[in-house]
Coordinates of C-alpha atoms in Angstrom, one line a residue:
Chain A
G1 CA 46.3 30.1 86.6
Q2 CA 43.2 31.4 84.9
S3 CA 43.2 34.6 83.1
L4 CA 41.2 36.6 80.5
E5 CA 42.9 39.4 78.6
Q6 CA 41.1 42.3 76.9
P7 CA 42.1 45.8 76.1
S8 CA 41.3 48.4 78.8
E9 CA 39.9 51.1 76.6
V10 CA 38.9 51.8 73.0
T11 CA 37.7 55.1 71.6
A12 CA 35.9 55.5 68.3
V13 CA 33.5 57.9 66.5
E14 CA 29.8 57.4 65.9
G15 CA 29.1 55.1 63.0
A16 CA 32.5 53.4 63.2
I17 CA 33.3 49.7 63.9
V18 CA 35.1 48.5 67.0
Q19 CA 36.5 45.1 67.7
I20 CA 37.2 44.0 71.3
N21 CA 39.6 41.0 71.5
C22 CA 39.6 38.5 74.4
T23 CA 42.2 35.8 74.9
Y24 CA 41.7 33.4 77.7
Q25 CA 43.6 30.7 79.7
T26 CA 41.3 28.7 81.9
S27 CA 41.2 25.3 83.5
G28 CA 38.1 24.3 81.5
F29 CA 36.1 25.8 78.7
Y30 CA 32.4 25.6 77.9
G31 CA 31.8 28.8 76.2
L32 CA 32.6 32.5 75.8
S33 CA 30.1 35.2 76.7
W34 CA 30.0 39.0 76.3
Y35 CA 28.3 41.4 78.6
Q36 CA 27.7 45.2 78.5
Q37 CA 27.7 47.4 81.6
H38 CA 26.8 51.1 81.7
D39 CA 28.2 53.1 84.5
G40 CA 26.6 52.2 87.8
G41 CA 24.4 49.6 86.2
A42 CA 24.2 45.8 86.0
P43 CA 25.8 43.8 83.3
T44 CA 23.5 42.7 80.5
F45 CA 24.0 39.7 78.3
L46 CA 25.1 40.3 74.6
S47 CA 26.1 37.0 73.2
Y48 CA 27.4 33.5 73.9
N49 CA 29.7 31.3 71.7
A50 CA 30.1 27.7 72.6
L51 CA 31.3 26.6 69.2
D52 CA 33.8 28.1 66.8
G53 CA 32.6 30.7 64.4
L54 CA 30.7 34.0 64.2
E55 CA 27.4 34.8 65.9
E56 CA 25.5 37.8 64.7
T57 CA 22.9 39.7 66.7
G58 CA 21.9 43.0 65.1
R59 CA 24.7 45.5 65.2
F60 CA 26.8 43.2 67.5
S61 CA 28.7 40.1 66.4
S62 CA 30.9 37.7 68.4
F63 CA 33.5 35.3 67.2
L64 CA 35.2 32.3 68.8
S65 CA 38.3 30.2 68.0
R66 CA 38.7 27.5 70.6
S67 CA 42.0 26.3 69.1
D68 CA 43.4 29.8 69.6
S69 CA 41.7 30.4 73.0
Y70 CA 40.5 33.7 71.4
G71 CA 37.3 35.5 70.7
Y72 CA 36.2 39.0 69.8
L73 CA 33.1 41.2 70.0
L74 CA 32.4 43.4 67.0
L75 CA 30.3 46.5 67.4
Q76 CA 29.1 48.0 64.2
E77 CA 27.5 51.4 63.4
L78 CA 28.5 52.7 66.7
Q79 CA 26.0 54.9 68.6
M80 CA 26.5 57.2 71.6
K81 CA 24.5 54.7 73.7
D82 CA 27.2 52.1 73.1
S83 CA 29.6 53.9 75.4
A84 CA 29.9 51.4 78.2
S85 CA 32.2 48.7 79.6
Y86 CA 32.3 45.3 77.8
F87 CA 33.3 42.1 79.5
C88 CA 34.2 38.8 78.1
A89 CA 33.5 35.8 80.4
V90 CA 34.5 32.1 80.1
R91 CA 32.2 29.5 81.4
D92 CA 34.3 26.6 82.7
E93 CA 32.7 23.3 83.5
W94 CA 34.8 21.2 85.8
E95 CA 32.4 18.4 86.5
T96 CA 29.9 16.6 84.4
D97 CA 27.0 17.5 86.7
S98 CA 28.0 21.1 87.2
W99 CA 26.4 24.1 85.7
G100 CA 29.9 25.6 85.7
K101 CA 31.1 29.0 86.9
F102 CA 32.1 32.1 85.0
Q103 CA 35.4 33.9 85.0
F104 CA 35.3 37.5 83.8
G105 CA 37.9 39.7 82.1
A106 CA 38.7 43.2 83.5
G107 CA 36.5 44.8 80.9
T108 CA 37.0 47.2 78.0
Q109 CA 35.8 50.7 78.3
V110 CA 34.3 51.8 74.9
V111 CA 34.1 55.6 74.4
V112 CA 32.0 56.8 71.5
T113 CA 32.6 60.4 70.4
P114 CA 30.4 62.5 68.1
Chain B
D1 CA 8.0 40.0 84.6
G2 CA 10.7 37.6 85.8
G3 CA 13.9 38.9 87.1
I4 CA 16.4 39.2 90.0
T5 CA 15.8 41.6 92.9
Q6 CA 18.7 42.7 95.1
S7 CA 18.3 44.8 98.2
P8 CA 19.3 47.1 99.6
K9 CA 20.6 49.2 96.7
Y10 CA 22.9 51.2 99.0
L11 CA 24.2 50.1 102.4
F12 CA 26.5 51.7 104.9
R13 CA 28.3 49.6 107.5
K14 CA 30.5 50.3 110.4
E15 CA 33.7 48.4 110.8
G16 CA 33.1 45.2 112.7
Q17 CA 29.5 44.7 111.7
N18 CA 28.0 41.9 109.6
V19 CA 25.6 42.8 106.9
T20 CA 23.4 40.6 104.7
L21 CA 22.6 41.4 101.1
S22 CA 19.4 40.0 99.7
C23 CA 19.0 38.3 96.3
E24 CA 15.7 36.9 95.1
Q25 CA 14.8 35.5 91.6
N26 CA 11.6 34.4 90.1
L27 CA 13.1 33.0 86.9
N28 CA 13.1 29.4 88.2
H29 CA 16.8 29.1 87.6
D30 CA 18.9 26.5 89.5
A31 CA 22.3 28.2 89.4
M32 CA 22.9 31.4 91.2
Y33 CA 26.1 33.5 91.7
W34 CA 27.5 36.3 93.8
Y35 CA 30.1 38.6 92.3
R36 CA 32.1 41.5 93.6
Q37 CA 33.1 44.5 91.4
D38 CA 35.6 47.1 92.4
P39 CA 35.9 50.4 90.5
G40 CA 37.4 49.9 87.0
Q41 CA 37.7 46.2 87.5
G42 CA 36.0 43.1 86.3
L43 CA 33.7 40.8 88.3
R44 CA 35.2 38.4 90.8
L45 CA 33.3 35.3 92.0
I46 CA 32.5 35.1 95.7
Y47 CA 30.2 32.1 95.9
Y48 CA 27.9 30.1 93.6
S49 CA 25.1 27.6 94.1
Q50 CA 24.0 24.9 91.6
I51 CA 21.0 23.7 93.5
V52 CA 19.1 24.2 96.8
N53 CA 21.1 23.4 100.0
D54 CA 24.4 23.3 98.0
F55 CA 26.9 26.1 97.4
Q56 CA 30.6 26.4 96.5
K57 CA 33.3 28.9 97.2
G58 CA 34.5 31.1 94.4
D59 CA 37.8 32.9 94.1
I60 CA 37.4 35.4 96.9
A61 CA 35.1 33.7 99.5
E62 CA 37.1 34.6 102.6
G63 CA 35.0 36.9 104.8
Y64 CA 31.7 36.0 103.1
S65 CA 29.0 33.5 103.8
V66 CA 25.9 32.4 101.9
S67 CA 22.9 30.1 102.2
R68 CA 20.5 28.5 99.7
E69 CA 17.5 27.3 101.6
K70 CA 15.1 28.1 98.8
K71 CA 15.5 28.0 95.0
E72 CA 14.5 31.7 94.8
S73 CA 16.8 33.1 97.4
F74 CA 20.6 33.3 97.7
P75 CA 21.5 35.9 100.4
L76 CA 25.1 37.0 101.0
T77 CA 26.5 37.9 104.4
V78 CA 29.6 40.2 104.5
T79 CA 31.2 39.4 107.8
S80 CA 33.6 41.5 109.9
A81 CA 36.3 39.2 108.7
Q82 CA 36.2 40.7 105.3
K83 CA 38.9 43.4 105.5
N84 CA 38.0 45.5 102.5
P85 CA 34.3 45.1 101.9
T86 CA 33.5 48.4 100.2
A87 CA 32.4 47.4 96.7
F88 CA 29.6 46.8 94.3
Y89 CA 28.0 43.4 94.8
L90 CA 26.1 41.7 92.0
C91 CA 23.9 38.6 92.2
A92 CA 23.1 36.6 89.1
S93 CA 21.3 33.5 88.0
M94 CA 21.9 31.4 84.9
R95 CA 19.6 30.2 82.2
A96 CA 20.2 26.7 81.0
S97 CA 21.5 28.2 77.7
G98 CA 24.4 29.8 79.6
E99 CA 23.1 33.3 79.8
L100 CA 23.6 35.1 83.1
F101 CA 20.9 37.5 84.4
F102 CA 22.1 40.1 86.9
G103 CA 20.3 42.0 89.6
E104 CA 20.8 45.8 89.8
G105 CA 23.5 45.4 92.4
S106 CA 24.1 46.5 96.0
R107 CA 26.7 49.1 96.8
L108 CA 28.3 48.6 100.2
T109 CA 30.3 51.3 101.9
V110 CA 32.2 50.8 105.1
L111 CA 32.4 53.9 107.2

């Protein structure tokens, strides 16, 4: 079956660094994405890794190792506004002419304390 | 500005009624998706569409139906066959780079 595993909750203080791990087992793989969702809101895109390595976007970085079926999201210099749920998602491409579909993990609730 | 518009934002339904959730995008994206989110859980795929007049079932399609008559529109009907329809419904479209854009969601409550 297909599954994505990520921790359910992480708590950290302002200014700290948090790493959210994601391991996946899917029928196909085309890339790993990360999304942020505040309570009651829509998910918003943070990053996308199709190839192995580290992608950096401001305070957020994302890493992928396809051989290990593993990735992580790194949140640096945590701010109160970073309190939210973070989801990893795998884009699996089954057919050559398909845009693919996305499987999401259950999400990690990040709680930032003063 | 381009984006995805979902309506209504809140919807109440009596048991046995069908309801249709609207999703419109002006991003000129080909691929569109419907997800269901239950409290404290991730997103589960209901239906997706690659192009106009074509759509595929996702992981939890039972009790739902969709249409894709226009590129801009991908409405979702929650039928009476869906036994537990109370949830947050999210529509998304995909940029060619692989980024999903989401609407603000529709929250359906069955009375």
